[in-house]
Each structure stands twice: as structure tokens, then as C-alpha cells.
């Protein structure tokens, strides 16, 4: 039977995940992998979480194994109110917070509630694939804004907004990951942040601020700049947070901060989308937060990923050829490598996998189809020693293949 | 700031949950509650699940605390393949199964992937509110089909299909809960099931078969009739299962069975909607299934809910007035009470809450706005003794209030 006639317009708009299509290549055992954009399981506090889960189920299964209201675990929401206050967001009350089954669910809720087919959504080039997919599934018209080494190009953003207004299709939403962004590792400079919020107000769009990596600044003395949400006096910013990178992604717990009216609308959408995300996961994370486990571990996590990033940057300094450039992240999990313009990262990948190294080609992150010669390199999975060796293989390999190609 | 101009058509179509609006009334402490359609926490195997969760996190946090593929836990999918084979569905392979964060998520995925705004979706009157909401959020045009004491009225269904075809708006989907349905407790008779699947083929629609209660037949010797899916040789049925009523709803684990092509499409939608549902919850449920915990407990669960249903039916026999009728479920969690036609269950509710008894008015379950005089009575929460006492209060209360109203 042919089911295509039963598919909705939304289903027809859904694109296969380009990274998923590479899964059989990049998940081969034995590879040195810079591919998976996931936290290292070495950072998971297994023993502590096992104890917490045991007690929550054994002593309080009546609550932790039962349905709960869609809005989410009250203790965790209360923790977030205090946490956000400490981050300079003292205006956020519980009715502005919604717990989600990971930040990805928040992206989807925001896209569903805010975007009609054809609405213009702005996104940084490059951007996280899952964020672009959420906008795409809402059948928004995606318009790209380039990124400089200090983040989103504000002049280009303003010019784009003017053009869109003149064309009668003003932007409704901007999707951005201001801190240590996936895939580029770039951070939006402190000095540009107030201006970005003002532009949202001036050109009447909302900002979807996705911040899963904000706590992972490698330098304890230099945390990520204050969030866009903390600078927002106009009610323009919807903020997405996550425990995936600072505790565990298998526990699916993220959160949204939004004006109360929108938070209620997201909650209504979530109620039908899932009734409630995992009650046990939220209870575990609430306990991990209140016991101090989450925040106390941050210095250790920052060191852990900082050492891996340093190893990758050192290898780049040592083995990269002069036709390559790359970002120098100060936090997060990713470095973005631009090879020489004639390099095709997608055809490079199988050759590199043969040599034992995996990465993700950059083009799927670029909504305008650019980025053919770019690579996303995650430094989260491998040890510093493996990173050094793997980067030598990768960079020498690129160089050998490109010079071979030049000779042919 | 006024956010209404930012809302999508989908968001504007979302209706507030009518039961939620009653929450402050029906969740007052101290009430004898027939309101909440949730399993009894007395049935949760806290000790066993605490041990399972502890071991999974402590010994295998690398897996259970990490992301996993969207499709879901392979061990649990394999268990379901064998479980479905034992239920007469030996044609179902792993690529036809998708794990979801509860069956509600499956309803939402199905609605998103299959329905365009304006598409006709058929649903039984009455039907589960969360199922109707999923169809409604997809902005489908909902068309009701009445229910008899042996389930969906097939003659009315066929007449409706003919009328819709003649009008050029044929039905695309039928939403139905064939076993011990929420809210009515009615089961679709065995003898009507083959015919329903044939009608789907004849009138070219898909069936969304929602079956969270199918294992809860009170009589061990008389299980629920074989599913619609097990009779489907045309690829017309999408089947939704859940562990919420037979293990724990706080662990958010449900599953969809669909033709492989549609299962892949639902997976793609779920990937963007949530990346993956809770990894820990799925691992716990997989272990609970493979260890025998889930299936071994079913006889005990059936007795547990059977005793409560019997207590409620006995109280109805004893205290109901001749102008009342009610369903006689052979499984599940619900009885549907029709009071005299002039009774307004919604205005009755606050009076009954004053007397210490809560229920849910039936009208929100009826997509055509009928059911004003109906009540959904869940027998899952209270002990048999509390059910007897609460039903006496409720039924005498209805009777007193209606005769008082008649005098005024």
C-alpha cells in the first residue's frame, strides 16, 4: 500500500537528518570519533544518581511513578527560579518556567506555537540541525544570518530585517545559540548582546535563545556573558535550558523560560504532545540540583572539556596546513574547521573513516547549503591523547588527499 | 506586550483542557475521587523498580544516562515483537515498532504526520480527551460516530463514510479505543472487529487503535478480543500501546506499531519533537519486561481493578434511581453514567464536591457537545469500601438535587 497520500504537509516537509544518514559510517567501532555531539559518559555521576533514583522510587513511588502536571516538578522549577536569580534574572517567577523532555522538545513547542507555514524564521549560519529541523517542520521560511568570530553579524541581521520588512514578510523569530554554539563553538560577544535584544524589539521579532552549553566555559574566572534573556526588558526572549550537558542527556530534562502567557501556551501544547515528560527523570534532576550535585560538579566538568579542547587546538596549531582556519572556543564541546575551499567534507568522510577518524561534515548545519568545505569537530568523546593522535591523522589526511587531488 | 499576533494557527486552535479547568475542584484533599483517570499507585512495584533503576544507573550509566537512537531501546522493542507474536500479531518486525514517551506522544505524532488542517478525522462519541486534542491540534475536522453497548456503531460509521465521500471530504482516519475505553468503559465486540477493518479498507481510511487498557480484562478466562491490528491484512491499522496502566505512568513509555514506511515517518517526527524519550525509563521498562515483572503482575492487577469495578457496579445497582443508566465494563478503569436527561453534570460537580465526592462531567469527551447529563466515574483510585460509600453519597445526591430542582 502506498501511504504517501496519507501524509500531511508537515510530514512531507520533514527532511531526513543528514547526520543520521552517516550513522553507519561514523559509529563504526574502533574509530577515533570527533563526530558525536554528545557529552562524555565519563562525566556522568553514576553512583550518586543511582542512589537518588533508588530512594525516589523505593520511598516515594506514589509520586515519582505516577503522572504529574504537565508544567513539571515543582521542586525543580523552584530550584530554577533561584538559579536564574543568581544569573541576573531575578524577574522570573515559576509561572514563566515550563519543564520539557529535553531542550529539543522546547524547540519543537516554540516552533509549533509560534510559526505558521511561510512565516520567516531567522537562524545563524551555521546552526544546530535539530533547531533548524524544528523550524522546518513548522514549514517556516528559513532565512540565514552569517556569523563572525564574535557571533551573529548584527549589521547583516539588521540589513536582513530591513529587506524582509520591505518585502512585506518581516521576521517573526530568530533562532540562536549565543554560547559556545553547536556546531561552531562561537560565542556571541557581550558587547553585542544588548543590541541584539534591541533589534528584536525594533524589528518586532522574538528570540529563541538556546543555551545548552552556557555553563561549560573553560575558564572559571570568565563565565559566558549574561544571557539575552537577562537583558530583555521587552519580553522578546524565550530561553531554553538543559541538563543534558551538565548532568545526563539520558535523563530527558530541559526547561523553557517565556513570558507567562506564552509559557501557558507552550504548556497546553506539551500537554497534548506528551501529557508530561518523564516524572522520574525530573524527580532525579530536582534532587541532584537541590543536593548540590549539579552545581558542585561544574568546575570539574569545565576542566574536563577544557583539557580536551586544548588538546584539539594544540593539534590544529601543529598539524593544520595554512589553507585551514578554525574557531577557538572558550567553552562547550565543538570546534569548527574550515578546510581549503575546494575540499568536499562529505566525500572526505569515508576516506577518513578508513584511516580511523570520524567527524561530521559542516554543510547540514548551514541552511543556505554553504559549508561544503567545513567540518564539525567534537572534542567531548576522546581523551586528550586520542585527540592529538586522531587530529594528526585527520589533518595530514586532508592535506594528503587534497594535494593528491591537485596532482590528478 | 500582546503575544497573540505571534501565535500560529495551531496554537489558536488549541483548546484549554476542560478537565484541567476543574482541577482546583476535583483535586481538593479529602475527597472520595472518581475523577482522576489514573492507575492506583498501590499497584506500582516500587521495590522491584527501585532495584532495577539502581543497577541500570550504577552498572550501566554509560548507556542508560546517555542519548540513544530515536527509535528506542532495542531490548524493549525485541520484547514487544515477541509479546505481539503471542497476541496473534506474528507479522510485526522491529522496524514496525517505535517507542514513545507514552501513548499520548504517539497520538500526537500520528496526528501531525497524517492530518492536514481540514482533513476529516472520525472519532467515537465519547472519546478520550487527549486523543481528541491531538486531532484538534492538527486542525482536523472532527466527525463523531456514536457508540452502542457493544462499541462503535458500524452502521452509523458506514453511513457517515458514505455521506463524507459524497460530500467530497472522505474520512482519512478513525480514532478508537476498542478495549474498556476511556471514558465509557465499553469494549468493541469481537464480532464487529473484522468488519471495522474491512470498512477502513473499503472507505480508504486509516485506523488509530489506542489500547492502553487491553490487558486489564477482569476475567482471566476472557481476555479482551483480539486487536484490530491483528485482523488487519490491508495495512490500515496504527496501534498504540502503553505501560502506564500495567506498570507505571511516571515512567513515560508507550509504543506505536505501524507499517514500516509510516513508522519511519513517525520516528523522523519524534526525532525533532524530542530527540529521544527518556532513556532511563525505557531501560527500566525493558528490564521489567524481560524479568517477567510486567506480565507476571497482570493477574493481580486484573483482580485489583475488578474488585473496585464490582464495588461500583454493586453500588449503582443499590443506589441508582430508575432514570439512570450505566455501562458494565469487563475491564479497564471507567464506568460511564447517564443521569436523567435534565441533569447538568457540570453544575452538579461543585455540589457533589461539597458533599465530598468528585467525578468528571462527560461532555468534554463528546466532540459534538452532547453528554451534558453524563458522568465519567473512575474506580481506580478508591478502595472498594470507599467506592461503596462515595457512590451512595453521589447517587443519593444526584437524586436529591434533581428532585429539589423539579420542585423549584
XYZ file of C-alpha atoms in Angstrom, chain B:
408
model
C 3.140 43.085 25.301
C 0.431 41.306 23.369
C 1.680 37.957 22.093
C -1.476 36.924 20.279
C -0.171 38.134 16.932
C 2.770 35.742 17.289
C 0.598 32.651 17.749
C 0.361 30.065 14.995
C -2.925 28.772 13.627
C -2.214 25.556 15.511
C -1.785 27.445 18.776
C -5.033 29.318 18.171
C -6.809 26.020 17.569
C -5.613 24.532 20.882
C -8.425 24.342 23.394
C -7.940 24.520 27.130
C -8.348 21.072 28.665
C -11.830 21.023 30.180
C -10.800 18.609 32.920
C -7.789 20.733 33.795
C -10.157 23.656 34.336
C -11.830 21.618 37.071
C -8.539 20.725 38.722
C -8.936 23.046 41.700
C -12.300 21.409 42.443
C -11.566 17.758 41.845
C -8.149 17.615 43.489
C -9.247 19.028 46.854
C -7.766 16.889 49.620
C -10.104 14.556 51.470
C -12.455 13.911 48.559
C -13.561 10.466 47.555
C -12.415 10.783 43.982
C -13.884 9.107 40.939
C -12.314 11.875 38.855
C -8.697 11.041 38.041
C -8.343 8.564 35.199
C -5.045 7.281 36.524
C -3.839 3.907 37.775
C -3.636 3.315 41.503
C -0.153 3.868 42.970
C -0.899 0.832 45.160
C -0.243 -1.203 42.008
C 3.257 0.194 41.390
C 6.044 -2.316 42.149
C 8.221 0.257 43.934
C 10.731 -2.137 45.441
C 11.414 -4.029 42.236
C 11.645 -0.869 40.111
C 13.950 0.798 42.638
C 16.329 -2.167 42.400
C 16.185 -2.187 38.606
C 16.814 1.564 38.324
C 19.700 1.389 40.790
C 21.501 -1.370 38.902
C 20.905 0.194 35.474
C 22.395 3.531 36.522
C 25.168 2.217 38.777
C 26.415 -0.555 36.476
C 25.480 0.822 33.067
C 25.188 4.613 33.309
C 27.268 4.889 30.141
C 24.191 3.637 28.311
C 21.191 4.463 30.497
C 22.249 8.084 31.130
C 23.338 8.790 27.530
C 21.315 9.723 24.437
C 20.019 6.784 22.433
C 18.614 6.460 18.917
C 15.128 7.929 18.498
C 13.617 4.537 17.623
C 14.136 3.430 21.226
C 15.606 0.724 23.454
C 16.359 -2.346 21.294
C 15.724 -4.823 24.119
C 12.290 -3.408 24.739
C 11.431 -3.412 21.037
C 12.547 -7.043 20.869
C 10.367 -7.878 23.850
C 7.409 -6.237 22.107
C 7.998 -8.253 18.918
C 7.659 -11.442 20.975
C 4.779 -10.108 23.065
C 2.850 -9.130 19.925
C 3.547 -12.531 18.385
C 1.903 -14.118 21.430
C -1.084 -11.825 20.825
C -1.570 -13.136 17.291
C 0.491 -10.458 15.577
C 3.319 -12.591 14.265
C 3.857 -10.367 11.220
C 5.278 -7.448 13.203
C 9.022 -6.907 12.897
C 11.170 -4.457 14.827
C 11.061 -1.900 12.015
C 7.327 -1.525 12.566
C 7.719 -0.542 16.230
C 8.581 2.885 17.612
C 8.884 3.582 21.337
C 7.276 6.815 22.503
C 7.215 8.858 25.694
C 3.768 7.458 26.487
C 0.888 6.702 24.129
C -0.135 10.383 24.174
C 3.051 11.165 22.257
C 2.059 8.515 19.724
C -1.335 10.185 19.283
C 0.376 13.492 18.640
C 2.877 12.008 16.173
C 0.094 10.270 14.266
C -1.980 13.444 14.065
C 0.991 15.538 12.926
C 2.165 13.089 10.311
C -1.234 12.132 8.917
C -3.563 15.109 9.186
C -3.690 18.412 7.380
C -5.902 21.256 8.544
C -9.415 20.457 7.368
C -8.848 16.716 6.907
C -11.698 14.668 8.312
C -10.891 12.546 11.361
C -13.582 10.285 12.773
C -13.815 9.667 16.499
C -16.171 7.739 18.727
C -18.596 9.688 20.911
C -17.423 9.696 23.672
C -13.618 9.520 23.321
C -10.530 10.182 25.422
C -9.932 13.931 25.650
C -6.192 13.692 24.918
C -6.865 11.802 21.692
C -9.403 14.386 20.563
C -6.937 17.153 21.459
C -4.228 15.635 19.267
C -6.621 15.509 16.295
C -7.822 19.013 17.086
C -4.286 20.459 17.296
C -3.672 19.142 13.780
C -6.726 21.250 12.925
C -8.574 18.247 11.583
C -12.325 18.429 11.106
C -13.626 16.022 13.749
C -16.688 13.970 12.877
C -18.318 11.841 15.554
C -19.576 8.271 15.373
C -21.914 7.036 18.114
C -21.180 4.109 20.382
C -23.523 1.255 21.302
C -23.113 -1.016 24.329
C -21.032 -3.326 22.134
C -18.868 -0.491 20.833
C -18.736 1.718 17.776
C -21.964 1.738 15.746
C -20.798 0.276 12.442
C -23.970 1.127 10.530
C -23.643 4.755 11.604
C -19.947 4.651 10.688
C -20.702 3.366 7.214
C -23.444 5.938 6.676
C -21.047 8.663 7.803
C -18.341 7.432 5.436
C -20.787 7.397 2.534
C -22.009 10.882 3.333
C -18.459 12.208 3.638
C -17.459 10.614 0.352
C -20.499 12.087 -1.344
C -19.537 15.492 0.037
C -16.041 15.106 -1.379
C -14.413 15.107 2.056
C -13.748 11.434 2.768
C -12.503 10.446 6.201
C -8.743 9.986 6.473
C -8.536 8.475 9.940
C -10.681 6.873 12.633
C -9.601 7.253 16.252
C -10.843 4.470 18.503
C -10.104 2.766 21.832
C -11.606 -0.688 21.281
C -10.978 -2.124 24.771
C -12.600 -0.843 28.001
C -12.473 2.593 26.519
C -11.844 5.887 28.267
C -14.336 7.314 29.192
C -17.167 4.834 28.679
C -15.594 1.502 29.649
C -17.214 -0.026 26.566
C -15.465 -2.734 24.517
C -15.892 -3.222 20.786
C -17.443 -6.664 20.313
C -15.275 -9.357 18.772
C -17.872 -9.925 16.064
C -17.670 -6.294 14.888
C -13.897 -6.048 14.602
C -13.214 -7.727 11.261
C -15.982 -5.661 9.723
C -14.471 -2.409 11.063
C -11.113 -3.195 9.451
C -12.893 -4.005 6.192
C -14.737 -0.682 6.320
C -11.404 1.107 6.706
C -10.207 -0.604 3.556
C -13.437 -0.038 1.675
C -13.663 3.662 2.555
C -9.902 4.167 2.384
C -9.136 5.441 5.868
C -6.559 4.516 8.497
C -7.467 3.334 11.996
C -5.669 4.741 15.009
C -6.189 1.957 17.553
C -5.423 3.219 21.048
C -5.149 0.342 23.509
C -3.863 1.345 26.936
C -6.363 -0.825 28.827
C -6.392 -4.021 26.756
C -4.529 -6.097 29.355
C -6.939 -5.139 32.111
C -9.769 -7.599 31.460
C -11.111 -8.590 34.879
C -11.820 -12.162 33.874
C -8.603 -14.126 33.335
C -10.569 -16.601 31.223
C -11.999 -13.875 28.966
C -9.268 -11.554 27.713
C -10.099 -8.582 25.504
C -10.932 -9.583 21.905
C -8.002 -9.750 19.507
C -6.897 -6.284 18.403
C -7.912 -4.584 15.169
C -4.236 -4.667 14.241
C -4.176 -8.485 14.491
C -7.018 -8.662 11.933
C -5.526 -6.149 9.529
C -4.331 -7.607 6.233
C -4.541 -4.264 4.428
C -2.034 -2.179 6.400
C -4.806 0.090 7.702
C -4.171 0.000 11.444
C -1.758 2.021 13.560
C -1.685 0.513 17.032
C -0.751 2.387 20.224
C 0.326 0.573 23.374
C 1.369 1.807 26.801
C 2.962 0.658 30.040
C 1.200 3.403 32.005
C -1.691 1.286 33.259
C 0.146 -2.002 33.734
C 3.422 -0.782 35.273
C 3.789 2.962 35.905
C 2.724 6.142 34.083
C 5.520 8.250 35.619
C 7.930 6.155 33.559
C 6.827 7.605 30.235
C 6.931 4.615 27.934
C 4.477 3.820 25.166
C 4.835 2.309 21.725
C 3.425 2.502 18.232
C 3.038 -0.294 15.693
C 2.720 0.946 12.129
C 3.602 -0.123 8.608
C 7.397 0.287 8.345
C 7.113 3.272 5.997
C 4.871 5.133 8.452
C 6.910 4.028 11.467
C 9.959 5.645 9.835
C 7.960 8.819 9.297
C 6.781 8.864 12.932
C 10.393 8.311 14.007
C 11.503 11.296 11.941
C 8.818 13.437 13.559
C 9.774 12.190 17.048
C 13.435 12.937 16.429
C 12.656 16.617 16.011
C 9.927 16.605 18.660
C 12.112 15.151 21.416
C 15.368 13.572 20.066
C 14.515 10.512 22.148
C 12.087 9.922 25.017
C 13.570 9.086 28.429
C 16.396 6.583 28.001
C 16.324 5.563 31.661
C 12.560 4.980 31.654
C 12.835 2.726 28.599
C 15.740 0.793 30.119
C 13.780 0.253 33.344
C 10.701 -0.936 31.454
C 12.817 -3.206 29.223
C 14.307 -4.868 32.295
C 10.898 -5.099 33.985
C 9.544 -6.808 30.862
C 12.391 -9.257 30.356
C 12.492 -10.205 34.048
C 8.814 -11.158 33.900
C 7.762 -8.430 36.333
C 5.293 -6.813 33.923
C 3.434 -9.876 32.686
C 3.550 -11.777 35.975
C 1.741 -8.988 37.767
C -1.198 -8.842 35.357
C -3.443 -11.393 37.160
C -3.060 -9.439 40.386
C -3.828 -6.113 38.629
C -6.920 -7.544 36.985
C -8.225 -8.718 40.367
C -7.384 -5.362 41.932
C -9.356 -3.292 39.431
C -12.038 -5.960 39.031
C -12.881 -5.728 42.744
C -13.169 -1.950 42.505
C -15.345 -2.118 39.421
C -17.566 -4.712 41.125
C -17.967 -2.438 44.144
C -19.026 0.443 41.921
C -21.459 -1.661 39.905
C -22.960 -3.028 43.120
C -23.435 0.476 44.480
C -25.075 1.513 41.220
C -27.480 -1.409 41.460
C -28.302 -0.450 45.011
C -28.446 3.345 44.939
C -29.148 4.455 41.363
C -32.585 5.757 40.511
C -34.595 4.287 37.624
C -33.828 7.310 35.421
C -30.113 6.422 35.379
C -28.262 4.023 33.096
C -24.630 2.996 33.132
C -22.100 0.822 31.327
C -20.957 -2.548 32.717
C -17.250 -2.710 31.881
C -15.438 -6.025 31.887
C -12.047 -4.333 32.235
C -10.227 -1.017 32.448
C -10.734 1.832 34.888
C -14.027 3.553 33.983
C -17.821 3.422 34.205
C -19.982 5.889 32.263
C -23.135 7.028 33.993
C -26.049 8.636 32.196
C -28.249 10.547 34.583
C -31.727 11.775 33.707
C -31.636 13.990 30.609
C -32.312 17.203 32.557
C -29.285 16.732 34.830
C -26.353 19.057 34.143
C -23.262 17.206 35.352
C -21.108 20.316 35.200
C -23.315 22.287 37.602
C -23.725 19.173 39.719
C -19.998 18.837 40.307
C -19.455 21.666 42.843
C -22.431 20.449 44.900
C -21.020 16.937 44.980
C -17.565 18.196 45.869
C -19.214 19.939 48.836
C -20.539 16.527 49.867
C -17.055 15.044 49.468
C -17.239 13.233 46.127
C -15.546 14.130 42.830
C -16.160 12.908 39.278
C -15.579 14.228 35.766
C -18.514 15.547 33.727
C -18.916 13.624 30.480
C -19.481 16.424 27.999
C -15.786 17.249 27.282
C -15.411 13.692 25.951
C -18.199 14.224 23.408
C -16.971 16.019 20.311
C -20.493 17.028 19.305
C -21.207 18.796 22.587
C -23.628 16.098 23.763
C -23.281 14.273 27.067
C -24.409 17.125 29.335
C -26.084 14.630 31.663
C -23.246 12.093 31.716
C -20.500 11.388 34.259
C -17.201 9.547 33.922
C -16.592 7.527 37.061
C -13.085 6.138 37.569
C -12.980 3.265 40.027
C -9.193 3.039 40.035
C -8.279 5.268 42.945
C -10.545 4.391 45.876
C -10.828 1.202 47.907
C -13.986 -0.905 47.417
C -15.326 0.321 50.781
C -14.712 3.967 49.851
C -16.320 3.357 46.461
C -19.465 1.989 48.105
C -19.741 4.941 50.473
C -18.836 7.518 47.828
C -21.292 6.139 45.309
C -24.082 6.217 47.891
C -23.335 9.878 48.526
C -23.083 10.649 44.814
C -26.195 8.815 43.682
C -28.390 9.978 46.561
C -27.019 13.467 45.998
C -27.911 13.485 42.310
C -31.343 12.192 43.142
C -31.935 14.765 45.898
C -30.710 17.667 43.789
C -32.775 16.676 40.775
C -35.942 16.245 42.816
C -35.232 19.578 44.528
C -34.784 21.182 41.105
C -38.069 19.608 39.984
C -39.861 21.202 42.939
C -38.491 24.684 42.260
